Short mmCIF file of C-alpha atoms in Angstrom, two decimals:
data_model
loop_
_atom_site.label_atom_id
_atom_site.label_comp_id
_atom_site.label_asym_id
_atom_site.label_seq_id
_atom_site.Cartn_x
_atom_site.Cartn_y
_atom_site.Cartn_z
CA UNK I 16 -28.84 -25.71 19.88
CA UNK I 17 -31.26 -24.40 22.31
CA UNK I 18 -29.91 -22.11 24.94
CA UNK I 19 -31.14 -20.39 28.03
CA UNK I 20 -30.93 -16.70 28.45
CA UNK I 21 -30.93 -17.45 32.13
CA UNK I 22 -27.25 -16.83 32.65
CA UNK I 23 -27.43 -13.33 31.31
CA UNK I 24 -28.49 -12.29 34.79
CA UNK I 25 -25.24 -13.47 36.24
CA UNK I 26 -22.33 -11.18 36.90
CA UNK I 27 -20.58 -12.08 33.70
CA UNK I 28 -23.77 -11.80 31.71
CA UNK I 29 -24.62 -8.41 33.17
CA UNK I 30 -21.13 -7.16 32.46
CA UNK I 31 -21.44 -8.31 28.88
CA UNK I 32 -24.83 -6.73 28.55
CA UNK I 33 -23.58 -3.44 29.88
CA UNK I 34 -20.64 -3.55 27.55
CA UNK I 35 -22.77 -4.27 24.53
CA UNK I 36 -25.18 -1.63 25.61
CA UNK I 37 -22.51 1.00 25.76
CA UNK I 38 -21.05 0.00 22.44
CA UNK I 39 -24.39 -0.04 20.72
CA UNK I 40 -25.44 3.26 22.16
CA UNK I 41 -22.16 4.80 21.05
CA UNK I 42 -22.71 3.49 17.56
CA UNK I 43 -19.66 1.27 17.53
CA UNK I 44 -21.70 -1.89 17.41
CA UNK I 45 -24.91 -2.78 15.64
CA UNK I 46 -27.74 -4.15 17.76
CA UNK I 47 -27.97 -7.23 15.60
CA UNK I 48 -24.35 -8.06 16.18
CA UNK I 49 -24.73 -7.42 19.87
CA UNK I 50 -27.58 -9.87 20.07
CA UNK I 51 -25.49 -12.43 18.29
CA UNK I 52 -22.83 -11.94 20.91
CA UNK I 53 -25.38 -12.52 23.63
CA UNK I 54 -26.60 -15.68 21.98
CA UNK I 55 -23.05 -16.87 21.72
CA UNK I 56 -22.61 -16.07 25.38
CA UNK I 57 -25.60 -18.23 26.20
CA UNK I 58 -23.98 -21.13 24.40
CA UNK I 59 -20.51 -20.60 25.75
CA UNK I 60 -21.67 -20.16 29.31
CA UNK I 61 -23.78 -23.30 29.16
CA UNK I 62 -20.95 -25.30 27.66
CA UNK I 63 -18.46 -24.01 30.17
CA UNK I 64 -20.69 -24.95 33.06
CA UNK I 65 -21.13 -28.41 31.65
CA UNK I 66 -17.54 -29.08 30.80
CA UNK I 67 -15.44 -27.12 33.23
CA UNK I 68 -17.28 -27.10 36.51
CA UNK I 69 -17.23 -30.10 38.76
CA UNK I 70 -18.26 -28.82 42.15
CA UNK I 71 -21.30 -29.91 44.09
CA UNK I 72 -23.31 -27.75 46.39
CA UNK I 73 -26.02 -28.46 48.91
CA UNK I 74 -28.60 -25.92 49.85
CA UNK I 75 -30.82 -26.11 52.88
CA UNK I 76 -33.23 -23.64 54.27
CA UNK I 77 -36.76 -22.50 54.75
CA UNK I 78 -38.75 -22.28 51.57
CA UNK I 79 -40.52 -18.95 51.64
CA UNK I 80 -41.96 -19.03 48.13
CA UNK I 81 -42.13 -21.55 45.38
CA UNK I 82 -43.30 -20.89 41.90
CA UNK I 83 -43.39 -22.90 38.72
CA UNK I 84 -44.26 -20.93 35.66
CA UNK I 85 -43.35 -21.51 32.03
CA UNK I 86 -41.07 -24.35 32.96
CA UNK I 87 -39.10 -22.17 35.31
CA UNK I 88 -38.89 -22.94 38.98
CA UNK I 89 -38.40 -20.03 41.30
CA UNK I 90 -37.62 -20.58 44.96
CA UNK I 91 -37.11 -18.01 47.59
CA UNK I 92 -35.27 -19.57 50.45
CA UNK I 93 -34.79 -17.98 53.82
CA UNK I 94 -32.00 -18.70 56.23
CA UNK I 95 -30.28 -20.75 53.62
CA UNK I 96 -27.15 -22.70 54.32
CA UNK I 97 -24.98 -23.42 51.33
CA UNK I 98 -22.23 -25.94 51.56
CA UNK I 99 -19.66 -27.34 49.28
CA UNK I 100 -16.20 -28.70 49.68
CA UNK I 101 -14.73 -25.26 49.57
CA UNK I 102 -17.08 -23.10 51.48
CA UNK I 103 -20.12 -22.74 53.67
CA UNK I 104 -22.26 -19.67 53.50
CA UNK I 105 -25.29 -18.48 55.38
CA UNK I 106 -27.75 -16.33 53.55
CA UNK I 107 -30.85 -14.67 54.90
CA UNK I 108 -32.71 -14.48 51.63
CA UNK I 109 -31.82 -16.30 48.51
CA UNK I 110 -33.54 -16.63 45.20
CA UNK I 111 -33.15 -19.64 43.01
CA UNK I 112 -34.20 -19.48 39.39
CA UNK I 113 -33.97 -22.74 37.52
CA UNK I 114 -34.92 -23.65 33.99
CA UNK I 115 -35.81 -27.15 32.95
CA UNK I 116 -32.65 -28.96 31.98
CA UNK I 117 -34.60 -31.26 29.72
CA UNK I 118 -35.38 -28.37 27.42
CA UNK I 119 -31.75 -28.15 26.40
CA UNK I 120 -31.50 -31.74 25.36
CA UNK I 121 -34.55 -31.69 23.19
CA UNK U 30 -14.12 -11.86 45.31
CA UNK U 31 -14.49 -14.73 42.96
CA UNK U 32 -12.75 -17.98 43.46
CA UNK U 33 -9.96 -18.81 41.11
CA UNK U 34 -11.97 -21.51 39.42
CA UNK U 35 -14.87 -19.19 38.83
CA UNK U 36 -12.52 -16.59 37.50
CA UNK U 37 -10.93 -19.06 35.15
CA UNK U 38 -14.25 -20.25 33.86
CA UNK U 39 -15.37 -16.71 33.30
CA UNK U 40 -12.17 -15.94 31.48
CA UNK U 41 -12.68 -18.99 29.35
CA UNK U 42 -16.23 -17.97 28.54
CA UNK U 43 -15.14 -14.51 27.54
CA UNK U 44 -12.47 -15.89 25.33
CA UNK U 45 -14.81 -18.41 23.82
CA UNK U 46 -17.43 -15.83 23.06
CA UNK U 47 -14.93 -13.46 21.54
CA UNK U 48 -13.36 -16.11 19.36
CA UNK U 49 -16.63 -17.51 18.15
CA UNK U 50 -18.01 -14.12 17.35
CA UNK U 51 -14.97 -13.06 15.39
CA UNK U 52 -16.27 -14.32 12.07
CA UNK U 53 -19.54 -12.55 12.51
CA UNK U 54 -17.79 -9.34 13.38
CA UNK U 55 -15.59 -9.53 10.34
CA UNK U 56 -18.26 -10.71 7.95
CA UNK U 57 -21.28 -8.68 8.82
CA UNK U 58 -20.63 -5.18 9.86
CA UNK U 59 -17.12 -4.90 8.62
CA UNK U 60 -16.45 -3.75 12.14
CA UNK U 61 -13.71 -6.30 12.46
CA UNK U 62 -11.35 -7.14 15.22
CA UNK U 63 -11.06 -3.65 16.52
CA UNK U 64 -14.57 -3.54 17.80
CA UNK U 65 -14.30 -7.07 19.01
CA UNK U 66 -11.20 -6.22 20.98
CA UNK U 67 -12.95 -3.24 22.39
CA UNK U 68 -15.76 -5.48 23.45
CA UNK U 69 -13.41 -7.87 25.13
CA UNK U 70 -11.49 -5.14 26.89
CA UNK U 71 -14.64 -3.49 28.15
CA UNK U 72 -16.16 -6.74 29.21
CA UNK U 73 -13.09 -7.84 31.09
CA UNK U 74 -12.72 -4.48 32.71
CA UNK U 75 -16.25 -4.67 34.00
CA UNK U 76 -15.68 -8.15 35.23
CA UNK U 77 -12.60 -7.14 37.12
CA UNK U 78 -14.35 -4.14 38.50
CA UNK U 79 -17.17 -6.34 39.65
CA UNK U 80 -14.65 -8.62 41.27
CA UNK U 81 -15.85 -11.55 39.24
CA UNK U 82 -12.52 -12.01 37.57
CA UNK U 83 -9.13 -11.90 39.14
CA UNK U 84 -7.31 -9.47 36.94
CA UNK U 85 -3.81 -10.78 36.20
CA UNK U 86 -4.83 -14.38 35.91
CA UNK U 87 -7.39 -13.60 33.33
CA UNK U 88 -5.02 -11.76 31.10
CA UNK U 89 -2.63 -14.60 30.67
CA UNK U 90 -5.39 -17.13 30.47
CA UNK U 91 -7.45 -15.22 27.99
CA UNK U 92 -4.63 -14.18 25.73
CA UNK U 93 -3.13 -17.60 25.36
CA UNK U 94 -6.06 -19.17 23.58
CA UNK U 95 -6.75 -16.07 21.57
CA UNK U 96 -3.37 -15.94 19.92
CA UNK U 97 -3.71 -19.43 18.75
CA UNK U 98 -1.87 -22.69 18.92
CA UNK U 99 1.86 -22.12 18.81
CA UNK U 100 2.19 -19.60 21.59
CA UNK U 101 2.63 -20.86 25.15
CA UNK U 102 2.31 -18.51 28.11
CA UNK U 103 5.92 -17.39 28.01
CA UNK U 104 5.79 -16.47 24.32
CA UNK U 105 3.03 -14.06 25.18
CA UNK U 106 5.54 -12.09 27.12
CA UNK U 107 7.94 -12.52 24.25
CA UNK U 108 5.44 -10.86 22.00
CA UNK U 109 5.50 -7.90 24.24
CA UNK U 110 9.25 -7.70 24.23
CA UNK U 111 9.87 -7.62 20.49
CA UNK U 112 6.96 -5.36 20.13
CA UNK U 113 8.45 -2.98 22.58
CA UNK U 114 11.79 -3.45 20.93
CA UNK U 115 10.43 -2.18 17.68
CA UNK U 116 9.17 0.83 19.44
CA UNK U 117 12.39 1.51 21.22
CA UNK U 118 13.41 4.39 19.12
CA UNK U 119 12.98 6.74 21.96
CA UNK U 120 12.83 6.79 25.68
CA UNK U 121 9.05 6.67 26.06
CA UNK U 122 9.19 3.01 25.20
CA UNK U 123 11.10 2.40 28.36
CA UNK U 124 8.30 4.00 30.23
CA UNK U 125 5.96 1.68 28.46
CA UNK U 126 8.03 -1.33 29.36
CA UNK U 127 8.46 -0.96 33.05
CA UNK U 128 5.19 0.15 34.58
CA UNK U 129 2.04 -1.01 32.90
CA UNK U 130 -0.02 1.71 34.50
CA UNK U 131 1.62 4.79 32.96
CA UNK U 132 0.72 3.43 29.55
CA UNK U 133 -2.28 5.66 29.29
CA UNK U 134 -0.51 8.95 29.47
CA UNK U 135 2.46 8.28 27.20
CA UNK U 136 0.32 6.57 24.60
CA UNK U 137 -1.39 9.52 23.00
CA UNK U 138 1.80 11.42 22.59
CA UNK U 139 3.83 8.56 21.25
CA UNK U 140 1.08 7.29 19.06
CA UNK U 141 0.80 10.47 17.08
CA UNK U 142 4.35 11.41 16.34
CA UNK U 143 6.66 8.44 16.03
CA UNK U 144 6.28 5.66 13.53
CA UNK U 145 3.12 4.89 11.61
CA UNK U 146 3.95 1.21 11.46
CA UNK U 147 3.32 -1.40 14.06
CA UNK U 148 4.23 0.86 16.89
CA UNK U 149 1.24 3.09 16.50
CA UNK U 150 -1.33 0.47 15.98
CA UNK U 151 -1.08 -1.14 19.38
CA UNK U 152 -1.08 2.20 21.11
CA UNK U 153 -4.43 3.37 19.84
CA UNK U 154 -5.69 -0.08 20.62
CA UNK U 155 -5.12 0.54 24.24
CA UNK U 156 -6.41 3.99 23.85
CA UNK U 157 -9.59 2.56 22.44
CA UNK U 158 -10.68 1.08 25.69
CA UNK U 159 -11.80 4.40 27.15
CA UNK U 160 -15.37 4.98 26.22
CA UNK U 161 -15.07 8.29 24.48
CA UNK U 162 -12.16 7.53 22.25
CA UNK U 163 -13.54 4.38 20.74
CA UNK U 164 -14.68 5.48 17.35
CA UNK U 165 -11.76 7.69 16.56
CA UNK U 166 -9.15 5.28 17.67
CA UNK U 167 -10.81 2.44 15.84
CA UNK U 168 -10.80 4.32 12.57
CA UNK U 169 -7.13 5.13 12.90
CA UNK U 170 -6.53 1.64 13.87
CA UNK U 171 -8.12 0.26 10.77
CA UNK U 172 -5.94 2.32 8.54
CA UNK U 173 -2.84 0.97 10.11
CA UNK U 174 -3.99 -2.58 9.99
CA UNK U 175 -4.19 -2.31 6.26
CA UNK U 176 -0.41 -2.04 6.13
CA UNK U 177 0.33 -4.83 8.54
CA UNK U 178 -2.66 -7.12 8.65
CA UNK U 179 -1.59 -9.82 11.03
CA UNK U 180 0.63 -8.29 13.60
CA UNK U 181 -1.49 -5.37 14.65
CA UNK U 182 -4.29 -7.63 15.64
CA UNK U 183 -2.05 -9.65 17.84
CA UNK U 184 -0.50 -6.62 19.29
CA UNK U 185 -3.79 -5.05 19.88
CA UNK U 186 -4.99 -8.06 21.77
CA UNK U 187 -1.85 -8.11 23.79
CA UNK U 188 -2.13 -4.49 24.49
CA UNK U 189 -5.72 -4.88 25.45
CA UNK U 190 -4.92 -7.52 27.89
CA UNK U 191 -2.03 -5.64 29.31
CA UNK U 192 -3.80 -2.35 29.12
CA UNK U 193 -7.09 -3.63 30.32
CA UNK U 194 -6.39 -3.59 34.01
CA UNK U 195 -4.96 -0.15 33.73
CA UNK U 196 -7.86 1.12 31.82
CA UNK U 197 -10.27 -0.34 34.25
CA UNK U 198 -9.10 1.80 37.03
CA UNK U 199 -9.36 4.88 34.92
CA UNK U 200 -12.12 4.36 32.42
CA UNK U 201 -14.48 2.01 34.08
CA UNK U 202 -14.97 3.87 37.28
CA UNK U 203 -15.85 7.33 36.11
CA UNK U 204 -18.69 6.18 33.92
CA UNK U 205 -21.75 5.24 35.90
CA UNK U 206 -23.14 2.23 34.23
CA UNK U 207 -26.41 2.35 32.52
CA UNK U 208 -29.06 -0.10 33.36
CA UNK U 209 -28.91 -3.19 31.26
CA UNK U 210 -29.37 -2.78 27.55
CA UNK U 211 -32.10 -0.38 26.67
CA UNK U 212 -31.75 -1.45 23.09
CA UNK U 213 -32.07 -5.14 23.86
CA UNK U 214 -35.31 -4.99 25.66
CA UNK U 215 -36.17 -1.75 23.98
CA UNK U 216 -36.57 -0.30 27.39
CA UNK U 217 -36.36 3.33 26.39
CA UNK U 218 -39.54 3.14 24.34
CA UNK U 219 -41.17 1.04 26.97
CA UNK U 220 -40.28 3.40 29.74
CA UNK U 221 -41.44 6.32 27.76
CA UNK U 222 -44.68 4.67 26.93
CA UNK U 223 -45.28 3.73 30.49
CA UNK U 224 -44.59 7.17 31.76
CA UNK U 225 -46.58 8.54 28.92
CA UNK U 226 -49.58 6.35 29.62
CA UNK U 227 -49.41 7.07 33.25
CA UNK U 228 -49.11 10.68 32.39
CA UNK U 229 -52.28 10.46 30.39
CA UNK U 230 -54.15 8.87 33.19
CA UNK U 231 -52.94 11.28 35.71
CA UNK U 232 -53.37 14.04 33.23
CA UNK U 233 -57.03 13.28 33.03
CA UNK U 234 -57.21 13.06 36.74
CA UNK U 235 -55.50 16.32 37.16
CA UNK U 236 -57.58 17.94 34.54
CA UNK U 237 -60.38 17.27 36.96
CA UNK U 238 -58.32 18.05 40.00
CA UNK U 239 -56.62 21.09 38.64
CA UNK U 240 -59.62 23.39 38.93
CA UNK U 241 -59.80 22.66 42.62
CA UNK U 242 -56.21 23.69 43.10
CA UNK U 243 -56.53 26.93 41.20
CA UNK U 244 -57.87 29.96 42.94
CA UNK U 245 -60.45 30.55 40.27
CA UNK U 246 -61.73 27.07 40.34
CA UNK U 247 -62.01 26.87 44.06
CA UNK U 248 -63.76 30.17 44.33
CA UNK U 249 -66.63 29.35 42.01
CA UNK U 250 -67.20 25.97 43.53
CA UNK U 251 -67.55 27.51 46.98
CA UNK U 252 -69.88 30.20 45.70
CA UNK U 253 -71.99 27.72 43.87
CA UNK U 254 -72.58 26.03 47.12
CA UNK U 255 -73.46 29.32 48.69
CA UNK U 256 -75.87 29.95 45.90
CA UNK U 257 -77.38 26.58 46.34
CA UNK U 258 -77.91 27.10 49.99
CA UNK U 259 -79.76 30.41 49.70
CA UNK U 260 -81.92 28.90 47.03
CA UNK U 261 -82.93 26.25 49.44
CA UNK U 262 -83.55 28.78 52.18
CA UNK U 263 -85.72 30.89 49.87
CA UNK U 264 -88.96 29.55 48.52
CA UNK U 265 -89.26 25.82 48.31
CA UNK U 266 -90.08 26.09 44.63
CA UNK U 267 -86.44 26.48 43.89
CA UNK U 268 -85.70 22.87 44.35
CA UNK U 269 -85.47 22.36 40.60
CA UNK U 270 -83.16 25.33 40.59
CA UNK U 271 -80.82 23.45 42.78
CA UNK U 272 -80.77 20.73 40.20
CA UNK U 273 -80.00 23.26 37.57
CA UNK U 274 -77.41 24.96 39.70
CA UNK U 275 -74.77 23.12 37.85
CA UNK U 276 -75.74 24.99 34.68
CA UNK U 277 -75.27 28.65 35.12
CA UNK U 278 -77.63 29.61 32.35
CA UNK U 279 -80.46 27.75 34.00
CA UNK U 280 -79.75 29.46 37.26
CA UNK U 281 -79.81 32.79 35.56
CA UNK U 282 -83.22 32.18 34.09
CA UNK U 283 -84.70 30.74 37.18
CA UNK U 284 -83.10 32.97 39.74
CA UNK U 285 -84.07 36.56 39.41
CA UNK U 286 -83.10 37.64 42.90
CA UNK U 287 -80.78 40.63 42.74
CA UNK U 288 -78.38 39.23 45.26
CA UNK U 289 -78.26 36.04 43.40
CA UNK U 290 -77.81 37.70 40.11
CA UNK U 291 -74.78 39.43 41.39
CA UNK U 292 -73.50 36.20 42.69
CA UNK U 293 -74.36 34.48 39.51
CA UNK U 294 -72.77 37.18 37.45
CA UNK U 295 -69.70 36.82 39.47
CA UNK U 296 -69.95 33.11 39.05
CA UNK U 297 -70.38 33.51 35.31
CA UNK U 298 -67.41 35.76 35.10
CA UNK U 299 -65.45 33.31 37.02
CA UNK U 300 -66.69 30.53 34.85
CA UNK U 301 -65.58 32.44 31.83
CA UNK U 302 -62.30 33.01 33.51
CA UNK U 303 -62.16 29.33 34.15
CA UNK U 304 -62.89 28.52 30.58
CA UNK U 305 -60.24 30.89 29.48
CA UNK U 306 -57.99 29.51 32.09
CA UNK U 307 -58.57 25.96 30.94
CA UNK U 308 -56.81 26.61 27.71
CA UNK U 309 -54.23 29.06 28.92
CA UNK U 310 -53.67 28.08 32.47
CA UNK U 311 -53.28 24.39 32.26
CA UNK U 312 -49.85 24.86 30.86
CA UNK U 313 -49.22 27.47 33.52
CA UNK U 314 -50.12 25.11 36.27
CA UNK U 315 -48.05 22.50 34.63
CA UNK U 316 -45.26 24.96 34.27
CA UNK U 317 -44.47 25.56 37.91
CA UNK U 318 -44.69 21.95 38.86
CA UNK U 319 -42.27 20.49 36.33
CA UNK U 320 -39.79 23.32 36.67
CA UNK U 321 -37.41 21.57 39.02
CA UNK U 322 -37.35 18.57 36.74
CA UNK U 323 -37.05 20.64 33.66
CA UNK U 324 -34.13 22.46 35.14
CA UNK U 325 -32.42 19.19 35.55
CA UNK U 326 -33.52 17.63 32.35
CA UNK U 327 -33.48 20.54 30.01
CA UNK U 328 -33.03 24.24 30.38
CA UNK U 329 -34.89 25.43 27.26
CA UNK U 330 -38.30 25.66 28.90
CA UNK U 331 -38.91 29.03 27.36
CA UNK U 332 -41.95 27.59 25.71
CA UNK U 333 -45.04 27.17 27.75
CA UNK U 334 -45.89 24.22 25.60
CA UNK U 335 -44.85 20.99 27.02
CA UNK U 336 -44.04 19.43 23.71
CA UNK U 337 -40.70 21.13 23.63
CA UNK U 338 -39.94 20.08 27.13
CA UNK U 339 -40.74 16.52 26.21
CA UNK U 340 -38.37 16.51 23.31
CA UNK U 341 -35.60 17.73 25.50
CA UNK U 342 -36.49 15.26 28.14
CA UNK U 343 -36.42 12.46 25.71
CA UNK U 344 -33.23 13.48 24.12
CA UNK U 345 -31.47 13.77 27.39
CA UNK U 346 -32.61 10.48 28.74
CA UNK U 347 -32.74 8.17 25.77
CA UNK U 348 -30.57 7.73 22.73
CA UNK U 349 -33.39 7.36 20.20
CA UNK U 350 -35.07 10.70 19.62
CA UNK U 351 -37.46 9.51 16.92
CA UNK U 352 -39.35 7.16 19.11
CA UNK U 353 -39.46 9.75 21.76
CA UNK U 354 -40.96 12.38 19.56
CA UNK U 355 -44.07 10.37 18.98
CA UNK U 356 -45.48 10.88 22.47
CA UNK U 357 -44.73 14.60 22.48
CA UNK U 358 -47.83 15.89 20.66
CA UNK U 359 -50.04 15.69 23.73
CA UNK U 360 -49.07 18.51 26.08
CA UNK U 361 -50.99 17.38 29.12
CA UNK U 362 -49.20 14.07 29.54
CA UNK U 363 -45.89 15.82 29.63
CA UNK U 364 -46.81 17.85 32.60
CA UNK U 365 -48.12 14.76 34.13
CA UNK U 366 -44.89 12.98 33.50
CA UNK U 367 -43.07 15.38 35.72
CA UNK U 368 -45.78 15.05 38.28
CA UNK U 369 -45.70 11.32 37.95
CA UNK U 370 -42.07 11.31 38.71
CA UNK U 371 -42.89 12.93 41.98
CA UNK U 372 -45.55 10.43 42.78
CA UNK U 373 -43.71 7.33 41.74
CA UNK U 374 -40.93 7.40 44.30
CA UNK U 375 -43.53 7.55 47.03
CA UNK U 376 -45.19 4.49 45.65
CA UNK U 377 -41.93 2.68 45.38
CA UNK U 378 -41.13 3.45 48.96
CA UNK U 379 -44.47 2.11 49.97
CA UNK U 380 -43.75 -1.10 48.16
CA UNK U 381 -40.43 -1.44 49.89
CA UNK U 382 -42.13 -1.49 53.21
CA UNK U 383 -44.18 -4.46 52.20
CA UNK U 384 -43.30 -8.07 52.53
CA UNK U 385 -42.61 -8.08 48.83
CA UNK U 386 -39.12 -6.95 49.63
CA UNK U 387 -38.06 -10.51 49.63
CA UNK U 388 -39.15 -10.94 46.06
CA UNK U 389 -38.51 -7.57 44.56
CA UNK U 390 -36.02 -5.68 46.64
CA UNK U 391 -33.64 -8.55 46.65
CA UNK U 392 -33.41 -8.54 42.90
CA UNK U 393 -31.43 -5.37 42.66
CA UNK U 394 -28.24 -5.30 44.60
CA UNK U 395 -28.28 -7.36 47.69
CA UNK U 396 -29.81 -10.34 46.04
CA UNK U 397 -28.31 -13.70 46.61
CA UNK U 398 -29.19 -15.30 43.37
CA UNK U 399 -28.82 -18.78 42.01
CA UNK U 400 -29.24 -19.31 38.29
CA UNK U 401 -29.35 -22.93 37.32
CA UNK U 402 -31.14 -25.71 35.52
CA UNK U 403 -33.29 -28.14 37.42
CA UNK U 404 -33.33 -31.85 36.86
CA UNK U 405 -36.02 -32.72 39.33
CA UNK U 406 -38.18 -31.02 41.88
CA UNK U 407 -40.20 -33.09 44.32
CA UNK U 408 -42.28 -32.41 47.36
CA UNK U 409 -43.31 -34.60 50.22
CA UNK U 410 -45.76 -32.76 52.39
CA UNK U 411 -43.91 -29.59 53.30
CA UNK U 412 -40.50 -30.93 52.43
CA UNK U 413 -39.14 -29.92 49.08
CA UNK U 414 -36.20 -31.45 47.32
CA UNK U 415 -34.67 -30.27 44.13
CA UNK U 416 -31.66 -31.24 42.12
CA UNK U 417 -30.00 -28.51 40.14
CA UNK U 418 -27.14 -28.50 37.72
CA UNK U 419 -24.94 -26.10 35.81
CA UNK U 420 -25.59 -23.18 38.07
CA UNK U 421 -24.16 -19.80 38.85
CA UNK U 422 -24.56 -18.59 42.37
CA UNK U 423 -24.03 -15.03 43.45
CA UNK U 424 -23.78 -15.29 47.20
CA UNK U 425 -22.38 -12.63 49.50
CA UNK U 426 -20.83 -10.87 46.52
CA UNK U 427 -19.08 -13.99 45.45
CA UNK U 428 -19.72 -15.85 42.28
CA UNK U 429 -19.72 -19.59 42.72
CA UNK U 430 -20.26 -22.06 39.93
CA UNK U 431 -21.53 -25.55 40.51
CA UNK U 432 -22.07 -28.59 38.41
CA UNK U 433 -24.68 -30.08 40.66
CA UNK U 434 -26.64 -28.82 43.60
CA UNK U 435 -29.17 -30.42 45.86
CA UNK U 436 -31.68 -28.40 47.72
CA UNK U 437 -33.75 -29.41 50.71
CA UNK U 438 -36.28 -26.91 51.91
CA UNK U 439 -39.02 -26.82 54.49
CA UNK U 440 -41.99 -24.84 53.39
#
């Protein structure tokens, strides 16, 4: 199963990375095992988002930068307004990084 | 900070990762559940510290699946009770029972003396969570597990969950977190190389620049000019002499004027001094500049040679000394490294002033980031539309998960 490493930049991914980093540097954990954990995180996070999340969000704003490189879209949106059923947030600068969903199904 | 749903999903992911990695942990390294529980405890503590997980909810949620099928949420508490009951030989158990927070202090004392059986095993488990005690506690822990294979694991997990929040307050805060995973991206070597390369470049530059800064170097350059000027003022035939002025020997042959000879002699002496200084003084010049850094990085700068300083520098900063040692042989780059450090912050500041802040500056802390997959991205003139799915948003310090998202932007 193909996975994205994309979600490693999220809060949960960064926390895991820091944890693994500390454990590897202290010698408790081998780097190989730590990488396996990260790969498993990629899978688990992707599955959880598919199966457990049902919310929809709309994003509107001024597109400051768009970039499409290596099948990854990057948008930098200014004065963004995010809405969902639960919340509405205004953000001055927001970065969107999106991988091609079709790559996972292949 | 996180919504309950986000927190639950995160807790589920943590649990899922831990469970699915258990076989690998047991099979490969022989590290076993102890390390895995450490990992989970640390991870959860960081998540709670980051506000991405709501502490108490996670514990119950995470533990339930981990223990396996038969145990519903209430039984989890039951596990704690009999467990405590076994320990209740003495009063300290009561302390353990009532407030979860005081667990840390009573643990070490109780763990050592009382019973070697189940009671001890869970205690070191909680003690493991602090960063320093990991290895020791884990080793002890393994020994005990040999006697009671099944229960200690469960207890440990329970203890971790219960102890996790407590530990977070204590252990997580004091340790400033390192930047993400040097070993993953192999950043330490990369950083070193970068600094090293830059050091080389600047080192070469400075090798040229250094003479100007030194008194000796500046003096001869000025006098050369003086020499050149009088040569021009004297007979016009000296024009070739001016060309040769760069070479002292040529000047000596050509110029026989007494005044000039004195000047030239002085110049020659100074040149010799320069040449001597090139070998000896370069380290000297380097010495004073890096001192402040060296003081911070490593005290043993007794040696003029920079190689030693580099080793110390490397050791202090990065865990892998072997890789670090490779760059050390060249002394000049080391000096440059210290100098580079001075220069770099200025450059970074300059960059911050630029418009690039939107792209780069946002990435670090204040970034509002959306990580997702895109289904479709279309543009009609300046109007962009994109459909995203399975995303994680970090907006205003809140983590928000979405299944689908639609974006409409004006470029």
